[in-house]
mmCIF file of C-alpha atoms in Angstrom:
data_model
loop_
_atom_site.group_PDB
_atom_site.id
_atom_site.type_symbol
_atom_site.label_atom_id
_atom_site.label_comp_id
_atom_site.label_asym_id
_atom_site.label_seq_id
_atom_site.Cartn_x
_atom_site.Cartn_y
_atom_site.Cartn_z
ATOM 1 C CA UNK W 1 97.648 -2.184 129.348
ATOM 2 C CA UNK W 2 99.049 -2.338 126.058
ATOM 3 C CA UNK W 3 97.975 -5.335 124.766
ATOM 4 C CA UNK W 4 93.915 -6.278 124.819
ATOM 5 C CA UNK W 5 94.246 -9.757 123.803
ATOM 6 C CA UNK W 6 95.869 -12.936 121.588
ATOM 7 C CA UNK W 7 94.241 -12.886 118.217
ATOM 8 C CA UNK W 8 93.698 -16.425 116.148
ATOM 9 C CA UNK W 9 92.346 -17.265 113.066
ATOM 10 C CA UNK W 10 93.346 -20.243 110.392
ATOM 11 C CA UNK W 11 95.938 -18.314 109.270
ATOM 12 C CA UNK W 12 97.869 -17.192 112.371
ATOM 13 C CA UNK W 13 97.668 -21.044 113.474
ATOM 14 C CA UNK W 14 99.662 -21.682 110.591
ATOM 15 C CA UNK W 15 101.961 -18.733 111.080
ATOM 16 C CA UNK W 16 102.331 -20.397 114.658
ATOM 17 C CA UNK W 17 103.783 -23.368 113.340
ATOM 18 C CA UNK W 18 105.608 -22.437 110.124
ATOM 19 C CA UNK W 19 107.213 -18.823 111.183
ATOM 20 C CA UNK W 20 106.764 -18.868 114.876
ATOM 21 C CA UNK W 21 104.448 -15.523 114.965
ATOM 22 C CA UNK W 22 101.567 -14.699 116.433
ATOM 23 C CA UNK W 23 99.183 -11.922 116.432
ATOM 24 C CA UNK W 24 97.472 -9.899 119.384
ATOM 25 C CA UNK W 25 95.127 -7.227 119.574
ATOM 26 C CA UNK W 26 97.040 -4.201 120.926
ATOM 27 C CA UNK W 27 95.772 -0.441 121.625
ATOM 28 C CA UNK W 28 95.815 1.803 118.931
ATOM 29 C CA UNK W 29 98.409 4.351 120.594
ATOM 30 C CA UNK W 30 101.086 1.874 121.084
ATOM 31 C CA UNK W 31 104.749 1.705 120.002
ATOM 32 C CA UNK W 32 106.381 -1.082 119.178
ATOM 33 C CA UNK W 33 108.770 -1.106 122.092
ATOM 34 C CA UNK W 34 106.019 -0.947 124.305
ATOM 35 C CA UNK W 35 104.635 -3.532 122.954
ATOM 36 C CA UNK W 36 107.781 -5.999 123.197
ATOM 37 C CA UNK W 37 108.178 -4.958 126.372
ATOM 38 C CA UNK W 38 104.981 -5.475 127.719
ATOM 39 C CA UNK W 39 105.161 -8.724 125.820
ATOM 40 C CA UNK W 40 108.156 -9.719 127.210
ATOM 41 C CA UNK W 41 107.422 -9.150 130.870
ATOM 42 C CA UNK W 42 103.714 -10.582 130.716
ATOM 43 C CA UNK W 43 104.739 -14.056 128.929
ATOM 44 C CA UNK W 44 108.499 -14.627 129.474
ATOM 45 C CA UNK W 45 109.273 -14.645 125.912
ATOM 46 C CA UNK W 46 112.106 -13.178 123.575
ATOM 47 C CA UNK W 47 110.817 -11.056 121.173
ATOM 48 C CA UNK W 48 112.921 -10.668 117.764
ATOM 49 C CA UNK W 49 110.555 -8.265 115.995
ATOM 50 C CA UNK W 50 107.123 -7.006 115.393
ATOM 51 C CA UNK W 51 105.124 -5.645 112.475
ATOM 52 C CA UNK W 52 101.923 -3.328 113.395
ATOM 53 C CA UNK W 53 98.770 -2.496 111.222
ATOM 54 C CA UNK W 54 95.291 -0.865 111.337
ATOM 55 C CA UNK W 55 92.437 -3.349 110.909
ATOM 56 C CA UNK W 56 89.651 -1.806 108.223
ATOM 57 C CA UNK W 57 87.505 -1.636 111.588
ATOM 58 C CA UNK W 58 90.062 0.830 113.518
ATOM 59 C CA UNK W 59 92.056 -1.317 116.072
ATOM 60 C CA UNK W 60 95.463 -2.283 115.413
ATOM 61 C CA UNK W 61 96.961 -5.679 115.431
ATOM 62 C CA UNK W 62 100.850 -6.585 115.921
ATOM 63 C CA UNK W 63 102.265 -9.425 113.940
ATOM 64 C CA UNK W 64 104.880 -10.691 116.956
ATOM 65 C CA UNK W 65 107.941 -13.033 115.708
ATOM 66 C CA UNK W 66 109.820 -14.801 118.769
ATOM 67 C CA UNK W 67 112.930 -16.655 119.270
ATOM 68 C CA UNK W 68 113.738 -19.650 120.243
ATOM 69 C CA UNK W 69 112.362 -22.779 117.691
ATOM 70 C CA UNK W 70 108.979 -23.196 118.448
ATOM 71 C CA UNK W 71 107.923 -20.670 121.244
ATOM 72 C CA UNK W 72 105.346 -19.479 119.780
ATOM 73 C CA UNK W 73 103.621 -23.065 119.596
ATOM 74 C CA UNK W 74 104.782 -22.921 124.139
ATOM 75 C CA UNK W 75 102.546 -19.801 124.549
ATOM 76 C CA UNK W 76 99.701 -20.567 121.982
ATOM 77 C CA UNK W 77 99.593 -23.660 124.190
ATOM 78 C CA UNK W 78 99.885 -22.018 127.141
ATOM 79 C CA UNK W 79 97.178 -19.415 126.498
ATOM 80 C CA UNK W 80 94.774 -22.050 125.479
ATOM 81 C CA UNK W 81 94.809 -21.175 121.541
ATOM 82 C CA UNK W 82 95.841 -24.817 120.606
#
């Protein structure tokens, strides 16, 4: 499993709304095509790109833009982040 979980703060609620990103917590050793396919399957989204970093505490979080006008609002929702 690729991805450990959805992560939300203040600022990725507004990234939600205004760029239609959102951030998850994914394992450290993970590519970016596994991660947009693992998205992909897992939520039914399109995926149009993703940026990755290391957090200061080791783990690494990916920075997930989709398609489609507000999609990312759909699965924040759906997920229970909204």
């Amino acid at each position: 499993m690729v991805i450990k979980s959805p992560f939300i703060t203040e600022k990725v609620t507004n990234m939600i709304d205004s760029d239609n990103t959102m951030e998850f917590l994914v394992d450290i050793r993970a590519s970016k095509k596994e991660i947009k396919r693992e998205l992909e399957e897992i939520y039914n989204v399109e995926v149009v790109s993703i940026r990755t970093m290391i957090t200061p505490k080791g783990g690494k979080k990916a920075s997930v833009k989709l398609a489609g006008e507000g999609s990312a609002n759909e699965l924040a929702t759906t997920l229970g982040l909204l």
